[in-house]
mmCIF file of C-alpha atoms in Angstrom:
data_model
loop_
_atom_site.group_PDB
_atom_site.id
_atom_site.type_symbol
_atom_site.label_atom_id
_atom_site.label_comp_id
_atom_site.label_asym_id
_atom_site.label_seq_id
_atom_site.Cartn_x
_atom_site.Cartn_y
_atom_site.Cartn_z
ATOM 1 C CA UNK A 1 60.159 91.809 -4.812
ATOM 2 C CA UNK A 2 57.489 90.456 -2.956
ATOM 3 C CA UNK A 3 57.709 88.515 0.253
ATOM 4 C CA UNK A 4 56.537 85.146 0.210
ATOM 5 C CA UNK A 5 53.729 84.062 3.083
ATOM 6 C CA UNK A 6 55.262 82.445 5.625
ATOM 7 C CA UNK A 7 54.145 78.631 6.003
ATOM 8 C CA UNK A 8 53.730 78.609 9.255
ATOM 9 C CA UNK A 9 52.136 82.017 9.564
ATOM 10 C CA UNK A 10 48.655 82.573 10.648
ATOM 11 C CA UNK A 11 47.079 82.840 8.450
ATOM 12 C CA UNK A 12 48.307 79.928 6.644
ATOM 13 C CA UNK A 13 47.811 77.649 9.402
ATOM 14 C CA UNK A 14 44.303 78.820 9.299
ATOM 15 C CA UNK A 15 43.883 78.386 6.128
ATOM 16 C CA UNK A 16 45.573 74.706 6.654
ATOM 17 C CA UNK A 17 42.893 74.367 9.280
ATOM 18 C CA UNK A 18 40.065 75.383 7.147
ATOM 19 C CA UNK A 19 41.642 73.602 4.349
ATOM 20 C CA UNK A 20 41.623 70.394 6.047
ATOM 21 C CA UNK A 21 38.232 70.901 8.331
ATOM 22 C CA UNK A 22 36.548 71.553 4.733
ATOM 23 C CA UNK A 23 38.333 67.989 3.616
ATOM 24 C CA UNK A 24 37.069 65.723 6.675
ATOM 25 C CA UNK A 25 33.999 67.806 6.275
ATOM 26 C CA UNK A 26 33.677 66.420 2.624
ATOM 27 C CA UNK A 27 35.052 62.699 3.288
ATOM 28 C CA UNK A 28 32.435 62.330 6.138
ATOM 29 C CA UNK A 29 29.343 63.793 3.861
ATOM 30 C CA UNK A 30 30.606 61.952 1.425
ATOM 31 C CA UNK A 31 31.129 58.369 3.790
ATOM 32 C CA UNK A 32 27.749 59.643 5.124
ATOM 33 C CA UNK A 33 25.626 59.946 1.822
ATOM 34 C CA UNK A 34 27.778 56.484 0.582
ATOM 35 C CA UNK A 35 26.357 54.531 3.988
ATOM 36 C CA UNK A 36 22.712 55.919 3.201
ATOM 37 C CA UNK A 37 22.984 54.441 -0.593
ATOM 38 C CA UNK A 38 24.518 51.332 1.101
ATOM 39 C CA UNK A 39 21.646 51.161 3.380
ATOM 40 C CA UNK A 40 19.210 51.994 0.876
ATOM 41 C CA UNK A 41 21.018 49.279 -1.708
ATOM 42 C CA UNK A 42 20.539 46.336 1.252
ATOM 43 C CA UNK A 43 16.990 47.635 1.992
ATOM 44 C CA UNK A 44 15.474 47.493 -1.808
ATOM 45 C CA UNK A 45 17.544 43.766 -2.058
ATOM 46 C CA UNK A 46 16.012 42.915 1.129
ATOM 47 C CA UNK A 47 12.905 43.849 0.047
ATOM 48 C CA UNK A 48 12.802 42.001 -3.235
ATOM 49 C CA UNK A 49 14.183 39.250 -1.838
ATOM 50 C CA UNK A 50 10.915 39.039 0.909
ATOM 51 C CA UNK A 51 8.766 39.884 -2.057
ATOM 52 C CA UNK A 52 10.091 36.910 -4.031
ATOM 53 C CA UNK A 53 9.619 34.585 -0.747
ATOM 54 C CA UNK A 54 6.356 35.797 -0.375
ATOM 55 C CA UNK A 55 5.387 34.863 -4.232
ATOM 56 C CA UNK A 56 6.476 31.396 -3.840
ATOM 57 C CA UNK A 57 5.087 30.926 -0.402
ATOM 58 C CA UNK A 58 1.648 32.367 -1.860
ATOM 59 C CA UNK A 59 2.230 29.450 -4.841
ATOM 60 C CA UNK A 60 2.989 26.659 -2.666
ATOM 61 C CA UNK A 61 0.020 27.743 -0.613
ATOM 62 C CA UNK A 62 -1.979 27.806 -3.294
ATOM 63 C CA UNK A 63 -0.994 24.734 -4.917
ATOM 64 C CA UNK A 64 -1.503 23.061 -1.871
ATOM 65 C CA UNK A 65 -4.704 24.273 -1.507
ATOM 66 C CA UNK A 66 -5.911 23.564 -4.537
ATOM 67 C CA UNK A 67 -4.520 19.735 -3.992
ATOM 68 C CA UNK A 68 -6.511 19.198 -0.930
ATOM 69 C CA UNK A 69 -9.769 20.850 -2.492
ATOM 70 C CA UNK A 70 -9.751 18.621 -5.448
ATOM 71 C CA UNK A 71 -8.448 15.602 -3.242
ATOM 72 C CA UNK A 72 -12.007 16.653 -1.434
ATOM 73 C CA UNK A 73 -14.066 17.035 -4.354
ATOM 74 C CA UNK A 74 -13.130 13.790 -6.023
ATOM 75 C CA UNK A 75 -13.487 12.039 -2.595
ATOM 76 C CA UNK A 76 -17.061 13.073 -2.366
ATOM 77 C CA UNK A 77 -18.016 12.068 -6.085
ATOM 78 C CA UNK A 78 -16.319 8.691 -5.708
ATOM 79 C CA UNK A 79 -18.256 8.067 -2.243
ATOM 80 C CA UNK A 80 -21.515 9.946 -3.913
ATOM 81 C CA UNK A 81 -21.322 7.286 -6.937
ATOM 82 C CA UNK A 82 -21.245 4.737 -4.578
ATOM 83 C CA UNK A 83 -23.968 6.058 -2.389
ATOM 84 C CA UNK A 84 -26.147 6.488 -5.769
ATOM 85 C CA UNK A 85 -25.664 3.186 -7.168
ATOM 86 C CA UNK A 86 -26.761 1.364 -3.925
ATOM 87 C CA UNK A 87 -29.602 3.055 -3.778
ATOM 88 C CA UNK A 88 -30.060 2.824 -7.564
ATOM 89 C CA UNK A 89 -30.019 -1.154 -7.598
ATOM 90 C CA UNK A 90 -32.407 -1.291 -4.716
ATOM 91 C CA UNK A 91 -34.783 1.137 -6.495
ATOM 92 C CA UNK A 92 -38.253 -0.555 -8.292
ATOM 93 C CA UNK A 93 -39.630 2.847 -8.888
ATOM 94 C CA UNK A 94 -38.490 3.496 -12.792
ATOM 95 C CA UNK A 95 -38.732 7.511 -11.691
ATOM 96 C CA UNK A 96 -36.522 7.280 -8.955
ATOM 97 C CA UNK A 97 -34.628 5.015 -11.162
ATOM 98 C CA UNK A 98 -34.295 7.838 -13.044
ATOM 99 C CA UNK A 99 -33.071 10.259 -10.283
ATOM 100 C CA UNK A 100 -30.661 8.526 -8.733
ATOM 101 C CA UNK A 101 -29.012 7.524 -12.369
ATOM 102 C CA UNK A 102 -28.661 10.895 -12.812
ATOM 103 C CA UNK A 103 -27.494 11.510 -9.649
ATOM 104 C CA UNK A 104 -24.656 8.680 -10.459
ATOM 105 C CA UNK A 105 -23.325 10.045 -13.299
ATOM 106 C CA UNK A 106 -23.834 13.588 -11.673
ATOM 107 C CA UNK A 107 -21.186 12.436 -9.397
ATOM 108 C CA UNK A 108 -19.005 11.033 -12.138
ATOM 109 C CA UNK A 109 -18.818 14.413 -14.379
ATOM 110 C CA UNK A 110 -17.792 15.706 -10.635
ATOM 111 C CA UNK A 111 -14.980 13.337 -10.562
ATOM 112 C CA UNK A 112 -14.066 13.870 -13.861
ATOM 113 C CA UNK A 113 -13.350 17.418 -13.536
ATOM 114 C CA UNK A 114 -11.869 17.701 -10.529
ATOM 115 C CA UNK A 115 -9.105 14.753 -11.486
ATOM 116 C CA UNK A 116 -8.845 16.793 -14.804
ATOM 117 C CA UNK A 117 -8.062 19.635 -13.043
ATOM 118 C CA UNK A 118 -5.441 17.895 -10.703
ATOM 119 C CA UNK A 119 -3.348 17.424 -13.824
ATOM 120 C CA UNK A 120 -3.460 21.270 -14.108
ATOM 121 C CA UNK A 121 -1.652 21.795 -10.634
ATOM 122 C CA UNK A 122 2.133 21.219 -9.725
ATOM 123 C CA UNK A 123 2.503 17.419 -9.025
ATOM 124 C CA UNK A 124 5.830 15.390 -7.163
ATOM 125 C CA UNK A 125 6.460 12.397 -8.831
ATOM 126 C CA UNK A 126 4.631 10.575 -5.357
ATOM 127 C CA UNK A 127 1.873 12.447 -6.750
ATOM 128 C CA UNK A 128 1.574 11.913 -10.165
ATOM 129 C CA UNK A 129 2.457 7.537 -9.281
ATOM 130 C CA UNK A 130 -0.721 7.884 -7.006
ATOM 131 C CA UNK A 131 -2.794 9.452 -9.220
ATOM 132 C CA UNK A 132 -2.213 6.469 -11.722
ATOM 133 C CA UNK A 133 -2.335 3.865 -9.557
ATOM 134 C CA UNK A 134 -6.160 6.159 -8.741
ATOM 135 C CA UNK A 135 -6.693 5.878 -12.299
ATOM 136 C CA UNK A 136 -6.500 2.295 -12.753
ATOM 137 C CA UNK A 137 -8.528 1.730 -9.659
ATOM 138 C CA UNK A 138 -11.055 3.780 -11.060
ATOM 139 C CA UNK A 139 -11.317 2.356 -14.610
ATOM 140 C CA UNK A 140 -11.608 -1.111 -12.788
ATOM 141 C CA UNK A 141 -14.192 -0.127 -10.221
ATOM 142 C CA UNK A 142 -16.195 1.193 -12.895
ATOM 143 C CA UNK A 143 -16.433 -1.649 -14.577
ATOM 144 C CA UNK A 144 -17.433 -3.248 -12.105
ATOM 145 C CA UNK A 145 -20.385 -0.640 -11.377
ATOM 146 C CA UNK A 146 -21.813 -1.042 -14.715
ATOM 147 C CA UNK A 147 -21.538 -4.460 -14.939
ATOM 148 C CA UNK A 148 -24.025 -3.965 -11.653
ATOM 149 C CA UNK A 149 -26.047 -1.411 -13.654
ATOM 150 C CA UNK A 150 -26.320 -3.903 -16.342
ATOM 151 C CA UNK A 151 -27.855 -6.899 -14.111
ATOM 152 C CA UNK A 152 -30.501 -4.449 -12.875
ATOM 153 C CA UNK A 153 -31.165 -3.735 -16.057
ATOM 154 C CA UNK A 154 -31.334 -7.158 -16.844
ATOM 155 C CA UNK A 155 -34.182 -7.380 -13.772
ATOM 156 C CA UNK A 156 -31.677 -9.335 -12.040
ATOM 157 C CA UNK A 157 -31.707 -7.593 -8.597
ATOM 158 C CA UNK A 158 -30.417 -10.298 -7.103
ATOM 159 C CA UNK A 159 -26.971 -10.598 -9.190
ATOM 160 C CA UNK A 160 -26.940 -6.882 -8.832
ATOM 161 C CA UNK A 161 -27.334 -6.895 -5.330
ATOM 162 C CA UNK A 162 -24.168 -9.928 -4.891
ATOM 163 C CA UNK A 163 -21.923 -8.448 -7.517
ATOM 164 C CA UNK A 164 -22.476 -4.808 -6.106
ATOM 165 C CA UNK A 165 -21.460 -5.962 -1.997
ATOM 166 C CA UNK A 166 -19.188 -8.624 -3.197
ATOM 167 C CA UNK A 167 -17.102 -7.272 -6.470
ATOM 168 C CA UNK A 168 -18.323 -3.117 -7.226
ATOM 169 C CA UNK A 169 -18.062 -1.474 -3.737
ATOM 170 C CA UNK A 170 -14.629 -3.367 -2.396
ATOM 171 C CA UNK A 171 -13.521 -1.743 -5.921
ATOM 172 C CA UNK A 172 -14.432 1.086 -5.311
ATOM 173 C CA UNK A 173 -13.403 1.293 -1.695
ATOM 174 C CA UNK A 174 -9.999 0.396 -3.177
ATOM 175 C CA UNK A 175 -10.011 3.925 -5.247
ATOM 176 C CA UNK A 176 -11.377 5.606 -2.211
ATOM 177 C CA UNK A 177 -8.472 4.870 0.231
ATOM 178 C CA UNK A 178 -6.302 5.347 -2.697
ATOM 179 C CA UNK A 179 -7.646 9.428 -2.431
ATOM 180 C CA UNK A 180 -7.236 9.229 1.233
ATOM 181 C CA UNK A 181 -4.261 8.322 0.998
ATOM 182 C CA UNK A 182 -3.220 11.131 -1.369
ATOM 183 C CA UNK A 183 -5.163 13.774 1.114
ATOM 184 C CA UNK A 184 -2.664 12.069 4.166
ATOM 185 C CA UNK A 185 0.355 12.524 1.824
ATOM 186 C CA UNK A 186 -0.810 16.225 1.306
ATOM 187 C CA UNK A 187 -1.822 16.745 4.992
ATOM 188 C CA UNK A 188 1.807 15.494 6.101
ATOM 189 C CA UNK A 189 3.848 17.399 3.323
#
């Protein structure tokens, strides 16, 4: 019969050794491959997670930017309408009559689309209120402006003249603080 290998032989205890080197061996590869996945795991969240701040910083940017820059553009129609209509009413010359109506309502297509495209961006409810209470102003100093248009078509220069200082440009001053005001509210946000 054969003899059995003594446990504590040796060659067993080598073996043991070996045995249990080639274990640690295996736990720390494997603890060393799990901490690279780990680390690899947080690094692809982190990175989505910058990529996904960076996507709604670049809207909120843009949004805002696109706020002010219509803000802007309807600013300068409103205040070019004005300019035009002056300038219009004290006009005898039926050319530059001409000119600076077209100039007027020039400036009013410029309104137009830029407030049309304000309804096209993200609004706060601050926002959209303003941009009523800007609509309202505007219908009414409109009104106003043709109702000057209308005396100097009338040849009555005079009336024009009154109703524009006295009823059409406080109006419209009314809708043009109303946009500053919106460009403040934007400036401060």
């Amino acid at each position: 019969m054969a003899a059995s290998p003594d446990p504590m032989s040796p060659t067993s205890e080598a073996d043991a050794k070996a045995n249990l080197s080639q274990q640690i061996n295996q736990l720390v590869t494997a603890g060393f491959i799990s901490l690279i996945l780990a680390l690899l795991l947080v690094s692809w969240l982190s990175y989505d997670r910058l990529r996904t701040v960076n996507q709604t910083l670049h809207h909120v940017v843009d949004n805002y930017s696109r706020k002010v820059l219509l803000s802007n553009k309807m600013l300068d129609a409103v205040q070019e309408r004005r300019y035009a209509l002056s300038v219009l009413v004290m006009q005898s010359d039926p050319m530059e009559s001409e000119a600076e109506w077209e100039r007027f309502t020039l400036a009013a297509s410029d309104y137009l689309y830029a407030r049309g495209a304000f309804d096209q961006v993200k609004l706060i409810d601050h926002e959209r209120d303003s941009l009523k209470e800007l609509d309202q102003l505007t219908k009414d100093a409109q009104q106003h402006q043709f109702e000057v248009i209308e005396l100097k078509r009338m040849d009555a220069q005079v009336e024009a003249l009154n109703w524009l200082a006295q009823v059409a440009q406080p109006a419209r001053q009314k809708a043009i603080e109303k946009i500053q005001e919106i460009l403040k509210y934007q400036e401060e946000s």
